[in-house]
mmCIF file of C-alpha atoms in Angstrom:
data_model
loop_
_atom_site.group_PDB
_atom_site.id
_atom_site.type_symbol
_atom_site.label_atom_id
_atom_site.label_comp_id
_atom_site.label_asym_id
_atom_site.label_seq_id
_atom_site.Cartn_x
_atom_site.Cartn_y
_atom_site.Cartn_z
ATOM 1 C CA MET C 1 -198.545 -11.188 -22.392
ATOM 2 C CA THR C 2 -197.546 -7.959 -21.280
ATOM 3 C CA ALA C 3 -194.296 -8.951 -19.346
ATOM 4 C CA ILE C 4 -192.734 -11.534 -21.946
ATOM 5 C CA VAL C 5 -190.623 -8.853 -23.581
ATOM 6 C CA ASP C 6 -189.313 -7.718 -20.499
ATOM 7 C CA GLU C 7 -188.895 -11.546 -19.619
ATOM 8 C CA PHE C 8 -186.287 -12.416 -22.582
ATOM 9 C CA ARG C 9 -184.870 -8.888 -21.585
ATOM 10 C CA TRP C 10 -183.901 -10.158 -18.338
ATOM 11 C CA ARG C 11 -182.483 -13.676 -19.843
ATOM 12 C CA GLY C 12 -180.677 -12.171 -22.220
ATOM 13 C CA LEU C 13 -182.911 -13.317 -25.001
ATOM 14 C CA ILE C 14 -182.795 -10.410 -27.190
ATOM 15 C CA ALA C 15 -179.765 -9.979 -29.372
ATOM 16 C CA GLN C 16 -181.492 -7.638 -31.878
ATOM 17 C CA SER C 17 -185.230 -6.895 -32.762
ATOM 18 C CA THR C 18 -186.788 -4.147 -35.519
ATOM 19 C CA ASP C 19 -188.451 -1.743 -32.947
ATOM 20 C CA GLU C 20 -188.532 -3.585 -29.176
ATOM 21 C CA ASP C 21 -191.164 -0.554 -27.934
ATOM 22 C CA ALA C 22 -193.350 -1.592 -31.020
ATOM 23 C CA LEU C 23 -192.648 -5.456 -30.869
ATOM 24 C CA SER C 24 -193.535 -5.327 -27.157
ATOM 25 C CA LYS C 25 -196.741 -3.117 -27.539
ATOM 26 C CA ALA C 26 -197.662 -5.696 -30.000
ATOM 27 C CA LEU C 27 -197.395 -8.724 -28.136
ATOM 28 C CA ALA C 28 -198.960 -6.804 -25.088
ATOM 29 C CA ASN C 29 -202.114 -6.575 -27.252
ATOM 30 C CA GLY C 30 -201.574 -9.935 -28.418
ATOM 31 C CA PRO C 31 -201.960 -12.934 -29.115
ATOM 32 C CA VAL C 32 -199.395 -12.937 -32.040
ATOM 33 C CA THR C 33 -198.678 -15.036 -34.618
ATOM 34 C CA PHE C 34 -195.455 -16.370 -34.667
ATOM 35 C CA TYR C 35 -192.802 -18.141 -36.562
ATOM 36 C CA CYS C 36 -189.351 -19.715 -36.501
ATOM 37 C CA GLY C 37 -187.957 -22.183 -39.172
ATOM 38 C CA PHE C 38 -185.346 -25.109 -39.108
ATOM 39 C CA ASP C 39 -184.144 -26.788 -42.342
ATOM 40 C CA PRO C 40 -182.981 -30.167 -42.378
ATOM 41 C CA THR C 41 -179.434 -30.488 -43.319
ATOM 42 C CA ALA C 42 -178.932 -33.045 -40.736
ATOM 43 C CA ALA C 43 -180.686 -36.031 -39.098
ATOM 44 C CA SER C 44 -181.612 -33.989 -36.008
ATOM 45 C CA LEU C 45 -181.531 -31.042 -34.198
ATOM 46 C CA HIS C 46 -178.700 -30.151 -32.027
ATOM 47 C CA VAL C 47 -178.883 -28.103 -28.716
ATOM 48 C CA GLY C 48 -177.965 -24.673 -30.842
ATOM 49 C CA HIS C 49 -181.110 -25.208 -31.898
ATOM 50 C CA LEU C 50 -182.478 -25.819 -29.087
ATOM 51 C CA VAL C 51 -182.503 -22.011 -27.875
ATOM 52 C CA GLN C 52 -184.863 -21.289 -30.878
ATOM 53 C CA VAL C 53 -187.250 -24.694 -30.042
ATOM 54 C CA LEU C 54 -187.716 -23.290 -26.119
ATOM 55 C CA THR C 55 -188.119 -19.251 -27.624
ATOM 56 C CA LEU C 56 -191.418 -20.779 -29.491
ATOM 57 C CA ARG C 57 -192.495 -22.621 -26.559
ATOM 58 C CA ARG C 58 -191.587 -19.516 -24.050
ATOM 59 C CA LEU C 59 -194.116 -17.571 -26.238
ATOM 60 C CA GLN C 60 -196.358 -19.935 -26.648
ATOM 61 C CA GLN C 61 -196.857 -20.227 -22.794
ATOM 62 C CA ALA C 62 -197.195 -16.188 -22.748
ATOM 63 C CA GLY C 63 -200.199 -16.577 -25.047
ATOM 64 C CA HIS C 64 -198.906 -16.533 -28.669
ATOM 65 C CA ARG C 65 -199.424 -18.704 -31.386
ATOM 66 C CA PRO C 66 -196.221 -21.241 -32.999
ATOM 67 C CA LEU C 67 -195.528 -22.255 -36.162
ATOM 68 C CA ALA C 68 -192.816 -24.033 -36.687
ATOM 69 C CA LEU C 69 -191.861 -24.389 -40.141
ATOM 70 C CA VAL C 70 -189.290 -27.621 -41.073
ATOM 71 C CA GLY C 71 -187.671 -26.034 -44.326
ATOM 72 C CA GLY C 72 -188.465 -29.071 -46.996
ATOM 73 C CA ALA C 73 -187.622 -26.619 -49.402
ATOM 74 C CA THR C 74 -185.264 -24.631 -48.557
ATOM 75 C CA GLY C 75 -183.372 -28.067 -46.777
ATOM 76 C CA HIS C 76 -182.627 -28.225 -50.395
ATOM 77 C CA ILE C 77 -180.567 -25.037 -50.965
ATOM 78 C CA GLY C 78 -179.055 -24.559 -47.082
ATOM 79 C CA ASP C 79 -178.078 -21.275 -45.727
ATOM 80 C CA PRO C 80 -175.063 -20.366 -46.339
ATOM 81 C CA ARG C 81 -172.296 -21.169 -44.131
ATOM 82 C CA PRO C 82 -169.509 -18.697 -43.151
ATOM 83 C CA THR C 83 -166.406 -20.466 -45.121
ATOM 84 C CA ALA C 84 -167.731 -23.502 -47.494
ATOM 85 C CA GLU C 85 -170.636 -24.210 -49.729
ATOM 86 C CA ARG C 86 -172.579 -27.045 -48.436
ATOM 87 C CA THR C 87 -173.149 -30.346 -49.692
ATOM 88 C CA LEU C 88 -176.479 -31.428 -51.309
ATOM 89 C CA ASN C 89 -178.742 -34.266 -49.849
ATOM 90 C CA ASP C 90 -181.081 -35.728 -51.958
ATOM 91 C CA PRO C 91 -184.828 -35.074 -51.891
ATOM 92 C CA GLU C 92 -185.613 -38.694 -50.101
ATOM 93 C CA THR C 93 -183.098 -37.874 -47.378
ATOM 94 C CA ILE C 94 -184.313 -34.266 -47.289
ATOM 95 C CA ALA C 95 -188.155 -35.614 -46.871
ATOM 96 C CA GLN C 96 -187.272 -38.109 -44.229
ATOM 97 C CA TRP C 97 -184.841 -35.348 -41.896
ATOM 98 C CA VAL C 98 -188.298 -33.271 -42.396
ATOM 99 C CA THR C 99 -190.408 -35.900 -40.813
ATOM 100 C CA ARG C 100 -187.714 -36.404 -38.086
ATOM 101 C CA LEU C 101 -187.144 -32.546 -36.913
ATOM 102 C CA ARG C 102 -191.298 -31.983 -36.828
ATOM 103 C CA ALA C 103 -190.971 -34.559 -34.278
ATOM 104 C CA GLN C 104 -188.149 -33.528 -32.497
ATOM 105 C CA ILE C 105 -189.821 -30.203 -32.451
ATOM 106 C CA GLU C 106 -193.921 -31.031 -31.895
ATOM 107 C CA PRO C 107 -193.374 -32.136 -28.091
ATOM 108 C CA TYR C 108 -192.264 -28.871 -27.075
ATOM 109 C CA LEU C 109 -195.708 -27.190 -27.847
ATOM 110 C CA SER C 110 -199.131 -27.323 -27.493
ATOM 111 C CA PHE C 111 -201.618 -28.289 -30.572
ATOM 112 C CA GLU C 112 -204.580 -27.414 -28.296
ATOM 113 C CA GLY C 113 -206.570 -24.470 -27.274
ATOM 114 C CA ASP C 114 -206.622 -20.855 -28.608
ATOM 115 C CA ASN C 115 -203.076 -20.252 -29.374
ATOM 116 C CA ALA C 116 -202.390 -23.924 -30.509
ATOM 117 C CA ALA C 117 -199.289 -24.454 -32.709
ATOM 118 C CA THR C 118 -199.302 -25.313 -36.445
ATOM 119 C CA MET C 119 -196.030 -27.475 -38.032
ATOM 120 C CA VAL C 120 -195.545 -25.784 -41.442
ATOM 121 C CA ASN C 121 -193.486 -27.002 -44.657
ATOM 122 C CA ASN C 122 -192.445 -24.260 -46.816
ATOM 123 C CA MET C 123 -192.236 -27.129 -49.654
ATOM 124 C CA ASP C 124 -196.405 -26.542 -49.933
ATOM 125 C CA TRP C 125 -196.137 -22.847 -51.226
ATOM 126 C CA THR C 126 -192.526 -23.449 -53.574
ATOM 127 C CA ALA C 127 -193.131 -26.962 -55.131
ATOM 128 C CA GLY C 128 -195.667 -25.639 -57.740
ATOM 129 C CA LEU C 129 -193.708 -22.317 -58.299
ATOM 130 C CA SER C 130 -192.061 -22.106 -61.461
ATOM 131 C CA VAL C 131 -188.594 -20.182 -62.206
ATOM 132 C CA ILE C 132 -190.188 -17.109 -63.941
ATOM 133 C CA GLU C 133 -192.605 -16.977 -61.671
ATOM 134 C CA PHE C 134 -190.224 -16.660 -58.648
ATOM 135 C CA LEU C 135 -187.944 -14.302 -60.396
ATOM 136 C CA ARG C 136 -190.734 -11.875 -61.151
ATOM 137 C CA ASP C 137 -192.912 -12.170 -58.115
ATOM 138 C CA ILE C 138 -190.141 -12.350 -55.884
ATOM 139 C CA GLY C 139 -186.373 -11.871 -57.274
ATOM 140 C CA LYS C 140 -187.904 -8.321 -58.372
ATOM 141 C CA HIS C 141 -187.821 -7.013 -55.160
ATOM 142 C CA PHE C 142 -184.322 -7.353 -54.139
ATOM 143 C CA ARG C 143 -181.481 -4.925 -55.046
ATOM 144 C CA VAL C 144 -178.037 -7.153 -55.020
ATOM 145 C CA ASN C 145 -176.221 -4.484 -53.959
ATOM 146 C CA LYS C 146 -178.235 -4.872 -50.516
ATOM 147 C CA MET C 147 -177.825 -8.758 -51.036
ATOM 148 C CA LEU C 148 -173.869 -8.382 -50.788
ATOM 149 C CA THR C 149 -173.904 -6.814 -47.934
ATOM 150 C CA LYS C 150 -175.433 -9.658 -45.592
ATOM 151 C CA ASP C 151 -172.733 -11.023 -43.434
ATOM 152 C CA SER C 152 -172.516 -14.615 -44.236
ATOM 153 C CA VAL C 153 -172.641 -13.548 -48.048
ATOM 154 C CA ALA C 154 -169.787 -10.723 -47.711
ATOM 155 C CA GLN C 155 -168.173 -13.862 -45.775
ATOM 156 C CA ARG C 156 -168.049 -15.747 -48.420
ATOM 157 C CA LEU C 157 -167.375 -13.428 -50.873
ATOM 158 C CA ALA C 158 -164.257 -12.436 -49.413
ATOM 159 C CA SER C 159 -162.950 -16.010 -49.411
ATOM 160 C CA ASP C 160 -161.238 -18.189 -51.721
ATOM 161 C CA GLN C 161 -164.487 -20.681 -52.453
ATOM 162 C CA GLY C 162 -166.781 -17.488 -53.403
ATOM 163 C CA ILE C 163 -170.244 -18.397 -53.370
ATOM 164 C CA SER C 164 -172.876 -20.176 -55.786
ATOM 165 C CA TYR C 165 -176.096 -18.613 -57.056
ATOM 166 C CA THR C 166 -177.729 -20.794 -55.269
ATOM 167 C CA GLU C 167 -177.117 -20.379 -51.929
ATOM 168 C CA PHE C 168 -177.109 -16.531 -52.590
ATOM 169 C CA SER C 169 -180.734 -17.236 -53.465
ATOM 170 C CA TYR C 170 -181.131 -18.525 -49.962
ATOM 171 C CA GLN C 171 -182.468 -14.986 -48.549
ATOM 172 C CA LEU C 172 -185.131 -14.750 -51.072
ATOM 173 C CA LEU C 173 -186.922 -18.233 -50.571
ATOM 174 C CA GLN C 174 -186.803 -17.621 -46.579
ATOM 175 C CA ALA C 175 -188.113 -13.551 -47.194
ATOM 176 C CA MET C 176 -190.558 -15.432 -48.853
ATOM 177 C CA ASP C 177 -191.455 -17.725 -46.100
ATOM 178 C CA PHE C 178 -192.331 -14.991 -44.336
ATOM 179 C CA ARG C 179 -194.317 -13.023 -46.322
ATOM 180 C CA GLU C 180 -196.374 -16.354 -47.407
ATOM 181 C CA LEU C 181 -196.860 -17.152 -43.728
ATOM 182 C CA TYR C 182 -198.187 -13.487 -43.213
ATOM 183 C CA ARG C 183 -200.874 -14.054 -46.180
ATOM 184 C CA ARG C 184 -201.903 -17.692 -44.958
ATOM 185 C CA TYR C 185 -201.546 -17.316 -41.195
ATOM 186 C CA GLY C 186 -201.208 -13.733 -40.487
ATOM 187 C CA CYS C 187 -197.455 -14.168 -39.215
ATOM 188 C CA THR C 188 -196.340 -11.259 -38.079
ATOM 189 C CA LEU C 189 -193.218 -12.181 -36.164
ATOM 190 C CA GLN C 190 -189.884 -14.063 -37.009
ATOM 191 C CA THR C 191 -187.318 -14.836 -34.242
ATOM 192 C CA GLY C 192 -184.206 -16.854 -35.224
ATOM 193 C CA GLY C 193 -180.714 -16.683 -34.199
ATOM 194 C CA SER C 194 -178.625 -13.573 -34.274
ATOM 195 C CA ASP C 195 -176.698 -15.115 -37.212
ATOM 196 C CA GLN C 196 -180.186 -15.154 -39.434
ATOM 197 C CA TRP C 197 -180.366 -11.317 -38.977
ATOM 198 C CA GLY C 198 -180.061 -10.875 -42.620
ATOM 199 C CA ASN C 199 -183.049 -13.121 -43.698
ATOM 200 C CA LEU C 200 -184.634 -11.853 -41.077
ATOM 201 C CA THR C 201 -184.560 -8.632 -42.103
ATOM 202 C CA ALA C 202 -185.160 -9.287 -45.959
ATOM 203 C CA GLY C 203 -188.256 -10.834 -44.959
ATOM 204 C CA LEU C 204 -189.511 -7.755 -43.070
ATOM 205 C CA ASP C 205 -188.711 -5.778 -46.409
ATOM 206 C CA LEU C 206 -190.261 -8.444 -48.936
ATOM 207 C CA ILE C 207 -193.941 -8.089 -47.139
ATOM 208 C CA HIS C 208 -193.732 -4.216 -46.496
ATOM 209 C CA ARG C 209 -192.817 -4.022 -50.586
ATOM 210 C CA LEU C 210 -195.794 -6.046 -51.147
ATOM 211 C CA GLU C 211 -198.107 -5.117 -48.007
ATOM 212 C CA PRO C 212 -197.318 -1.665 -47.531
ATOM 213 C CA ASP C 213 -199.560 -1.251 -44.285
ATOM 214 C CA ALA C 214 -198.101 -4.015 -42.405
ATOM 215 C CA GLU C 215 -196.708 -4.166 -38.844
ATOM 216 C CA VAL C 216 -194.039 -7.180 -39.177
ATOM 217 C CA HIS C 217 -191.689 -7.736 -36.468
ATOM 218 C CA ALA C 218 -188.001 -9.527 -36.472
ATOM 219 C CA LEU C 219 -186.202 -10.918 -33.512
ATOM 220 C CA ALA C 220 -183.501 -12.404 -32.902
ATOM 221 C CA THR C 221 -181.658 -14.225 -29.916
ATOM 222 C CA PRO C 222 -177.937 -14.311 -29.224
ATOM 223 C CA LEU C 223 -175.534 -16.973 -30.278
ATOM 224 C CA MET C 224 -174.723 -19.281 -27.297
ATOM 225 C CA THR C 225 -170.673 -19.013 -26.881
ATOM 226 C CA LYS C 226 -168.404 -20.624 -24.278
ATOM 227 C CA ALA C 227 -166.040 -18.347 -22.159
ATOM 228 C CA ASP C 228 -163.316 -20.281 -22.798
ATOM 229 C CA GLY C 229 -163.776 -19.516 -26.665
ATOM 230 C CA THR C 230 -164.670 -23.275 -28.108
ATOM 231 C CA LYS C 231 -168.025 -23.038 -29.745
ATOM 232 C CA PHE C 232 -171.317 -24.052 -27.853
ATOM 233 C CA GLY C 233 -172.889 -27.123 -28.612
ATOM 234 C CA LYS C 234 -169.631 -29.127 -29.321
ATOM 235 C CA SER C 235 -168.278 -31.371 -26.787
ATOM 236 C CA GLU C 236 -164.978 -33.784 -27.158
ATOM 237 C CA THR C 237 -166.781 -36.415 -28.979
ATOM 238 C CA GLY C 238 -168.515 -33.743 -31.613
ATOM 239 C CA THR C 239 -171.942 -31.816 -32.018
ATOM 240 C CA LEU C 240 -174.121 -32.165 -29.154
ATOM 241 C CA TRP C 241 -177.348 -33.893 -30.727
ATOM 242 C CA LEU C 242 -180.946 -33.573 -29.331
ATOM 243 C CA ASP C 243 -181.877 -37.446 -30.975
ATOM 244 C CA PRO C 244 -180.776 -39.515 -28.532
ATOM 245 C CA GLU C 245 -179.385 -42.286 -31.122
ATOM 246 C CA MET C 246 -176.803 -39.537 -32.065
ATOM 247 C CA THR C 247 -175.513 -37.970 -28.407
ATOM 248 C CA THR C 248 -176.652 -39.870 -25.237
ATOM 249 C CA PRO C 249 -178.702 -39.534 -22.752
ATOM 250 C CA TYR C 250 -175.755 -39.796 -20.594
ATOM 251 C CA ALA C 251 -173.557 -37.219 -22.709
ATOM 252 C CA PHE C 252 -176.542 -34.912 -23.301
ATOM 253 C CA TYR C 253 -176.371 -34.543 -19.011
ATOM 254 C CA GLN C 254 -172.513 -34.333 -18.522
ATOM 255 C CA PHE C 255 -172.534 -31.651 -21.219
ATOM 256 C CA TRP C 256 -174.288 -29.233 -18.717
ATOM 257 C CA LEU C 257 -172.872 -30.833 -15.962
ATOM 258 C CA ASN C 258 -169.360 -29.829 -16.876
ATOM 259 C CA THR C 259 -170.310 -25.680 -17.997
ATOM 260 C CA ASP C 260 -168.235 -23.673 -17.286
ATOM 261 C CA ASP C 261 -168.619 -21.238 -14.233
ATOM 262 C CA ARG C 262 -168.324 -18.334 -16.719
ATOM 263 C CA ASP C 263 -170.866 -19.607 -18.523
ATOM 264 C CA ILE C 264 -173.479 -21.307 -16.036
ATOM 265 C CA SER C 265 -175.391 -18.033 -15.153
ATOM 266 C CA ARG C 266 -176.124 -17.091 -18.776
ATOM 267 C CA TYR C 267 -177.123 -20.496 -20.011
ATOM 268 C CA MET C 268 -179.651 -20.933 -17.326
ATOM 269 C CA ARG C 269 -181.106 -17.377 -17.798
ATOM 270 C CA ILE C 270 -181.411 -18.590 -21.970
ATOM 271 C CA LEU C 271 -182.721 -22.237 -21.030
ATOM 272 C CA SER C 272 -184.364 -22.834 -18.286
ATOM 273 C CA PHE C 273 -187.632 -22.264 -17.359
ATOM 274 C CA LYS C 274 -187.220 -21.465 -13.571
ATOM 275 C CA SER C 275 -188.150 -18.364 -12.140
ATOM 276 C CA PRO C 276 -185.774 -15.485 -11.879
ATOM 277 C CA LYS C 277 -185.973 -15.822 -8.292
ATOM 278 C CA GLU C 278 -184.884 -19.572 -8.193
ATOM 279 C CA LEU C 279 -182.085 -18.872 -10.792
ATOM 280 C CA GLU C 280 -180.869 -15.648 -8.896
ATOM 281 C CA GLU C 281 -180.656 -18.352 -6.092
ATOM 282 C CA LEU C 282 -178.889 -20.949 -7.933
ATOM 283 C CA GLU C 283 -176.046 -18.243 -9.034
ATOM 284 C CA LYS C 284 -175.798 -17.327 -5.949
ATOM 285 C CA MET C 285 -175.227 -20.936 -5.024
ATOM 286 C CA THR C 286 -172.635 -20.791 -7.692
ATOM 287 C CA GLU C 287 -170.514 -17.987 -6.247
ATOM 288 C CA GLU C 288 -170.377 -18.890 -3.140
ATOM 289 C CA ARG C 289 -169.375 -22.747 -3.137
ATOM 290 C CA PRO C 290 -168.721 -23.045 -6.927
ATOM 291 C CA GLN C 291 -167.138 -26.919 -6.584
ATOM 292 C CA ALA C 292 -170.402 -28.049 -5.385
ATOM 293 C CA ARG C 293 -171.616 -27.271 -9.049
ATOM 294 C CA THR C 294 -175.489 -26.904 -7.844
ATOM 295 C CA ALA C 295 -176.643 -24.212 -10.489
ATOM 296 C CA GLN C 296 -174.679 -26.902 -13.390
ATOM 297 C CA ARG C 297 -176.936 -29.613 -11.800
ATOM 298 C CA ALA C 298 -179.885 -28.365 -12.110
ATOM 299 C CA LEU C 299 -179.629 -27.373 -15.409
ATOM 300 C CA ALA C 300 -178.291 -30.551 -16.748
ATOM 301 C CA GLU C 301 -181.367 -32.314 -14.948
ATOM 302 C CA GLU C 302 -184.088 -29.615 -16.273
ATOM 303 C CA LEU C 303 -182.690 -29.855 -19.726
ATOM 304 C CA THR C 304 -181.880 -33.531 -19.654
ATOM 305 C CA THR C 305 -185.389 -34.224 -18.771
ATOM 306 C CA LEU C 306 -187.478 -31.798 -21.299
ATOM 307 C CA VAL C 307 -185.353 -33.545 -24.092
ATOM 308 C CA HIS C 308 -185.266 -37.072 -23.169
ATOM 309 C CA GLY C 309 -187.953 -37.275 -20.421
ATOM 310 C CA ALA C 310 -187.640 -38.113 -16.592
ATOM 311 C CA ASP C 311 -186.759 -42.342 -16.641
ATOM 312 C CA GLN C 312 -183.813 -41.507 -18.542
ATOM 313 C CA CYS C 313 -182.661 -38.270 -16.893
ATOM 314 C CA ALA C 314 -183.145 -40.535 -13.681
ATOM 315 C CA ALA C 315 -180.868 -43.743 -15.416
ATOM 316 C CA VAL C 316 -178.028 -40.961 -16.163
ATOM 317 C CA ILE C 317 -177.664 -39.730 -12.349
ATOM 318 C CA ALA C 318 -177.905 -43.100 -11.315
ATOM 319 C CA ALA C 319 -175.093 -43.713 -13.407
ATOM 320 C CA SER C 320 -173.120 -40.743 -12.523
ATOM 321 C CA LYS C 321 -173.549 -41.726 -9.271
ATOM 322 C CA ALA C 322 -172.568 -45.152 -9.505
ATOM 323 C CA LEU C 323 -169.442 -44.570 -11.098
ATOM 324 C CA PHE C 324 -167.971 -42.659 -8.433
ATOM 325 C CA GLY C 325 -168.868 -45.399 -5.934
ATOM 326 C CA GLN C 326 -172.405 -43.631 -4.517
ATOM 327 C CA GLY C 327 -174.771 -46.392 -6.047
ATOM 328 C CA GLU C 328 -174.652 -50.211 -7.417
ATOM 329 C CA LEU C 329 -172.948 -50.527 -10.830
ATOM 330 C CA ALA C 330 -174.473 -53.790 -11.234
ATOM 331 C CA ASP C 331 -178.075 -51.946 -11.459
ATOM 332 C CA LEU C 332 -177.361 -49.674 -14.591
ATOM 333 C CA ASP C 333 -179.341 -50.936 -17.969
ATOM 334 C CA GLU C 334 -176.863 -52.043 -20.445
ATOM 335 C CA ALA C 335 -177.407 -49.280 -22.628
ATOM 336 C CA THR C 336 -177.249 -46.744 -19.981
ATOM 337 C CA LEU C 337 -173.617 -48.414 -18.970
ATOM 338 C CA ALA C 338 -172.329 -48.336 -22.232
ATOM 339 C CA ALA C 339 -173.165 -44.565 -22.518
ATOM 340 C CA ALA C 340 -171.627 -43.748 -19.372
ATOM 341 C CA VAL C 341 -168.369 -45.931 -20.421
ATOM 342 C CA SER C 342 -168.098 -44.542 -23.938
ATOM 343 C CA GLU C 343 -167.381 -41.100 -21.840
ATOM 344 C CA LEU C 344 -164.555 -42.472 -20.436
ATOM 345 C CA PRO C 345 -160.818 -43.159 -21.071
ATOM 346 C CA HIS C 346 -161.180 -46.875 -21.943
ATOM 347 C CA ALA C 347 -158.879 -49.506 -23.640
ATOM 348 C CA LYS C 348 -160.139 -53.004 -24.966
ATOM 349 C CA VAL C 349 -158.164 -55.826 -24.267
ATOM 350 C CA SER C 350 -159.222 -59.687 -25.659
ATOM 351 C CA GLU C 351 -158.524 -61.321 -21.991
ATOM 352 C CA LEU C 352 -157.962 -60.105 -18.140
ATOM 353 C CA GLY C 353 -155.219 -59.983 -16.147
ATOM 354 C CA GLN C 354 -153.975 -58.896 -13.221
ATOM 355 C CA VAL C 355 -155.526 -55.093 -12.359
ATOM 356 C CA THR C 356 -152.344 -53.392 -11.800
ATOM 357 C CA ASP C 357 -152.032 -54.141 -15.762
ATOM 358 C CA LEU C 358 -155.101 -52.875 -16.387
ATOM 359 C CA PHE C 359 -154.852 -49.663 -14.666
ATOM 360 C CA ALA C 360 -151.604 -49.565 -16.435
ATOM 361 C CA GLU C 361 -153.316 -49.752 -20.075
ATOM 362 C CA VAL C 362 -155.936 -47.947 -19.879
ATOM 363 C CA GLY C 363 -153.697 -44.411 -19.051
ATOM 364 C CA LEU C 364 -154.974 -44.108 -14.934
ATOM 365 C CA VAL C 365 -151.346 -44.634 -14.189
ATOM 366 C CA ALA C 366 -148.263 -44.291 -15.672
ATOM 367 C CA SER C 367 -146.695 -47.387 -15.067
ATOM 368 C CA LYS C 368 -147.460 -50.695 -13.509
ATOM 369 C CA SER C 369 -145.267 -50.243 -10.386
ATOM 370 C CA ALA C 370 -147.257 -46.799 -10.091
ATOM 371 C CA ALA C 371 -150.356 -49.156 -9.831
ATOM 372 C CA ARG C 372 -149.156 -51.392 -7.374
ATOM 373 C CA ARG C 373 -148.628 -48.212 -5.231
ATOM 374 C CA THR C 374 -151.960 -47.088 -5.773
ATOM 375 C CA VAL C 375 -153.297 -50.577 -4.458
ATOM 376 C CA LYS C 376 -150.833 -50.232 -1.495
ATOM 377 C CA GLU C 377 -151.943 -46.871 -0.644
ATOM 378 C CA GLY C 378 -155.607 -48.582 -1.304
ATOM 379 C CA GLY C 379 -156.770 -45.703 -3.859
ATOM 380 C CA ALA C 380 -157.570 -48.647 -6.613
ATOM 381 C CA TYR C 381 -161.234 -50.005 -7.436
ATOM 382 C CA VAL C 382 -162.694 -52.194 -9.627
ATOM 383 C CA ASN C 383 -166.567 -51.472 -9.701
ATOM 384 C CA ASN C 384 -166.040 -49.449 -6.964
ATOM 385 C CA ALA C 385 -164.949 -52.242 -4.937
ATOM 386 C CA LYS C 386 -161.300 -51.762 -3.298
ATOM 387 C CA VAL C 387 -158.701 -53.837 -4.369
ATOM 388 C CA THR C 388 -156.193 -54.492 -1.546
ATOM 389 C CA ALA C 389 -153.910 -57.117 -3.432
ATOM 390 C CA GLU C 390 -151.300 -56.086 -5.874
ATOM 391 C CA ASP C 391 -151.508 -59.598 -7.607
ATOM 392 C CA ALA C 392 -155.086 -59.478 -7.613
ATOM 393 C CA VAL C 393 -156.641 -60.714 -11.024
ATOM 394 C CA ALA C 394 -159.490 -59.309 -12.837
ATOM 395 C CA THR C 395 -162.321 -61.865 -13.598
ATOM 396 C CA THR C 396 -165.069 -62.853 -15.937
ATOM 397 C CA ASP C 397 -167.149 -62.732 -12.881
ATOM 398 C CA GLN C 398 -166.708 -58.968 -12.448
ATOM 399 C CA LEU C 399 -167.764 -58.371 -15.799
ATOM 400 C CA LEU C 400 -170.763 -55.609 -15.810
ATOM 401 C CA HIS C 401 -173.311 -57.204 -18.582
ATOM 402 C CA GLY C 402 -170.387 -59.527 -19.347
ATOM 403 C CA ARG C 403 -168.329 -56.861 -21.112
ATOM 404 C CA TRP C 404 -167.028 -53.826 -19.028
ATOM 405 C CA LEU C 405 -164.940 -53.192 -15.855
ATOM 406 C CA VAL C 406 -164.869 -49.705 -14.374
ATOM 407 C CA LEU C 407 -161.693 -48.691 -12.823
ATOM 408 C CA ARG C 408 -161.534 -46.001 -10.593
ATOM 409 C CA ARG C 409 -158.215 -44.244 -9.220
ATOM 410 C CA GLY C 410 -158.706 -42.399 -6.075
ATOM 411 C CA LYS C 411 -162.291 -40.482 -5.788
ATOM 412 C CA LYS C 412 -162.798 -38.953 -8.997
ATOM 413 C CA ASN C 413 -159.787 -40.602 -11.715
ATOM 414 C CA LEU C 414 -162.048 -43.167 -13.893
ATOM 415 C CA ALA C 415 -161.697 -45.443 -16.788
ATOM 416 C CA ALA C 416 -163.174 -48.481 -18.533
ATOM 417 C CA ILE C 417 -162.014 -52.052 -19.560
ATOM 418 C CA GLU C 418 -164.122 -53.408 -22.552
ATOM 419 C CA VAL C 419 -163.544 -57.007 -22.799
ATOM 420 C CA THR C 420 -163.906 -57.884 -26.842
ATOM 421 C CA GLY C 421 -163.453 -61.759 -26.889
ATOM 422 C CA ALA C 422 -163.738 -64.695 -25.115
ATOM 423 C CA CYS C 423 -161.331 -64.963 -21.850
#
């Protein structure tokens, strides 16, 4: 327990805290009961949430007791976004999403032992609360002028849309959660992303008003960013979800494998469970031989195994190798191959024809004449088999799972053809 704050600091996991020395002392004298909240505003958590889920796991492994809150109540409201009002979902959808998010979080925590985790839902203490009770017991402790200074509120007030009273009230609900968990479980620490800092401190203020002697803390982790300025957790195909039906394990693995060298050290420290010594060695390898992408492969394998399991990770690694001629494409199961193909440039055709036509159709070359030159130079492959004749014709018996051909130009340029009708 004594080293957890030092480790968090080394990993770059502390963006803000109320009193780092006091927090360090409390954690050293632990165990501390702490919580982090997740709102069901979508059917799955995404990689941006992964930092918080793994922070819960780290603190539990250090001997502290986690409360993982899935906000059945706050999910009806939604934390204010900086730019626009959220679309409110119906209660049935929210209830389904609560169940899905709980199932995603639970595998990362232990529910046994002295510091067993507990799943909680803020609907338990808000469902029976009347508007009058909420305004008298909670609302009277908040000052509107201070609420207006919260970053998300201030940004919305400066926008053309403004902010509704519904979303404006969100910070009261999250503050009430912290106070309720303090009363019910002795929870004295709330964690969250740095964009939640205003909500975290609102909970501290409420507890201090109602429980003057309480010693409570807040810890905010940094928001993940990309060196190239694009949003972390976004790929070319959209948000990177933890649900394998929404983002395939193959796409998940590829996201980490393609991490910019400028970002990989920071991502590893925040997300990996490898020791500082192991991480520093990987960082050194990246500096000395960046083209090998050793650190990216290590992080991709670790996180894909953690999120999707060892079998799925092995399958996507096999697919990655097979696409580049280091394994048998025919050995890949249909789901894994479909996921891999979806990440490549691809074209759909109703019938097969000359290989050179297919190369041009999918955009691997600029023209059919360029495709013929590629064949002549020995750089054209269909399903990893070299094409030797300029007039070679693709046939149905070459189709993988009766649907796909994987085309390759040279060592690294890949594309796929999907046959959609009878040939």
